[in-house]
PDB file of C-alpha atoms in Angstrom:
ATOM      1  CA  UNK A  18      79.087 116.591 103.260  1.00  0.00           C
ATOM      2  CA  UNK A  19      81.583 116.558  99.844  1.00  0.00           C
ATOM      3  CA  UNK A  20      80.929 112.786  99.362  1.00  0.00           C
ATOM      4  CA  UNK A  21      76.860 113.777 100.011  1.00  0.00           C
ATOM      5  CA  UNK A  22      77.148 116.518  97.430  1.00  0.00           C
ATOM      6  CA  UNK A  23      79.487 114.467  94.742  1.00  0.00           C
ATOM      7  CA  UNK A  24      76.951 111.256  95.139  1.00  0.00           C
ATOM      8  CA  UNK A  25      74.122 113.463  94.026  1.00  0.00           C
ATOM      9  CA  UNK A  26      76.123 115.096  91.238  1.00  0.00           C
ATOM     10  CA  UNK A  27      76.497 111.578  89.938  1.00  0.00           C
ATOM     11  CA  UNK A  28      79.870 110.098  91.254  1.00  0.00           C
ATOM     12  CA  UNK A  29      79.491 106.577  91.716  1.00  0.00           C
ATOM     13  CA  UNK A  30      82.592 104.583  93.552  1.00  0.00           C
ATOM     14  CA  UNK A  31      83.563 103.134  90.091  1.00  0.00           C
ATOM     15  CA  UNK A  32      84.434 106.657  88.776  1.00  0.00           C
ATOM     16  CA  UNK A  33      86.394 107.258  91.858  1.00  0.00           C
ATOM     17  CA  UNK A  34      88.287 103.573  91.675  1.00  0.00           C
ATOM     18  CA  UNK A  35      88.857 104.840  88.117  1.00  0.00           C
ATOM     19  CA  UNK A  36      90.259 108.258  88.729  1.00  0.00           C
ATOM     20  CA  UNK A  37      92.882 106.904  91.476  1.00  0.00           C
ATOM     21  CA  UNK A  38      93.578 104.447  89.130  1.00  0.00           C
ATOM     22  CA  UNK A  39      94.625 106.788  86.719  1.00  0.00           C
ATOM     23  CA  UNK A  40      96.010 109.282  88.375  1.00  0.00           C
ATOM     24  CA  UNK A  41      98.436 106.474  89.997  1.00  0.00           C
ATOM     25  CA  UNK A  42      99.585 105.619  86.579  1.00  0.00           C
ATOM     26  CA  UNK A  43     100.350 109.101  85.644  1.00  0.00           C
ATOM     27  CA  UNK A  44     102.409 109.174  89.126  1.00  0.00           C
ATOM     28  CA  UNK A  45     104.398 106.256  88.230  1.00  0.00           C
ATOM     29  CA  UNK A  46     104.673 107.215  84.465  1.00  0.00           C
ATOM     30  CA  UNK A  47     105.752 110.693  85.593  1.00  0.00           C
ATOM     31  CA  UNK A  48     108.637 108.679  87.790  1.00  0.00           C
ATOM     32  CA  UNK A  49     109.963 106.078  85.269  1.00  0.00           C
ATOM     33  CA  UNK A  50     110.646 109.038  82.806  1.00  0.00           C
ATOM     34  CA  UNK A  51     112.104 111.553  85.440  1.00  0.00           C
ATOM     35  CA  UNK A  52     114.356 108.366  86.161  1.00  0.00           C
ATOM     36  CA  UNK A  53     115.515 107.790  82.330  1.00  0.00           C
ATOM     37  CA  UNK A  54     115.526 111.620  81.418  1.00  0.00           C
ATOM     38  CA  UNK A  55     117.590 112.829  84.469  1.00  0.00           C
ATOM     39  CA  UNK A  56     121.742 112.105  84.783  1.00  0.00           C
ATOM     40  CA  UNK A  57     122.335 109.543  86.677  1.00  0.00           C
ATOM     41  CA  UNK A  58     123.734 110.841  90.100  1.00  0.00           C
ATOM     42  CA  UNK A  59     121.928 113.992  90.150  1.00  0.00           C
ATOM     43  CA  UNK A  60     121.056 115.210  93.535  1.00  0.00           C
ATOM     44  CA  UNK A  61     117.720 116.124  93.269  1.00  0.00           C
ATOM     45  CA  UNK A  62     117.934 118.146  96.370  1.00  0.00           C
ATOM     46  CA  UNK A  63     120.543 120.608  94.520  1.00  0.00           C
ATOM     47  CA  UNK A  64     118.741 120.038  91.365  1.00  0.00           C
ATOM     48  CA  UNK A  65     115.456 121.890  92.731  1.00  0.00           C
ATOM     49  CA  UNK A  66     117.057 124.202  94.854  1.00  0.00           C
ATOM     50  CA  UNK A  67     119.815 125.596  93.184  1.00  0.00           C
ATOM     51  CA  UNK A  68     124.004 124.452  93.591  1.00  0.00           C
ATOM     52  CA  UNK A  69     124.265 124.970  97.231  1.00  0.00           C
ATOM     53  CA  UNK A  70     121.412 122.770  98.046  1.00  0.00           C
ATOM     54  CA  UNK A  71     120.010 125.139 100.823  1.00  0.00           C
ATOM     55  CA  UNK A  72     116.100 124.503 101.046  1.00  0.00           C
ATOM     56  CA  UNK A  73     115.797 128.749 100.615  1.00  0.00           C
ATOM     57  CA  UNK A  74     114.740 130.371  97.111  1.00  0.00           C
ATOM     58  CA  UNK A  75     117.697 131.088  94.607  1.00  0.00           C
TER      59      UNK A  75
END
């Protein structure tokens, strides 16, 4: 039914094949720079939720 209504908008499988393209670049982009930005050694489980690590809202 979405594909149906997105084929006669005009989507074509190349624009899909390009848009995951891209948006899997941006993914890995986003990850090499969290990787040089952040410490070294960080945990990122205490760095999102606060000191104590606990998975609950600070």
């Amino acid at each position: 039914m979405i594909v149906k209504f997105l084929h006669d908008k005009g989507l074509r499988s190349e624009h899909a094949n390009t848009i995951v393209c891209l948006t899997t670049g941006l993914s890995v982009t986003s990850w090499v720079t969290s990787m040089k930005v952040e410490p070294a050694g960080v945990n990122q489980r205490r760095a999102w939720h606060g000191r104590s690590g606990a998975l609950t809202a600070d």
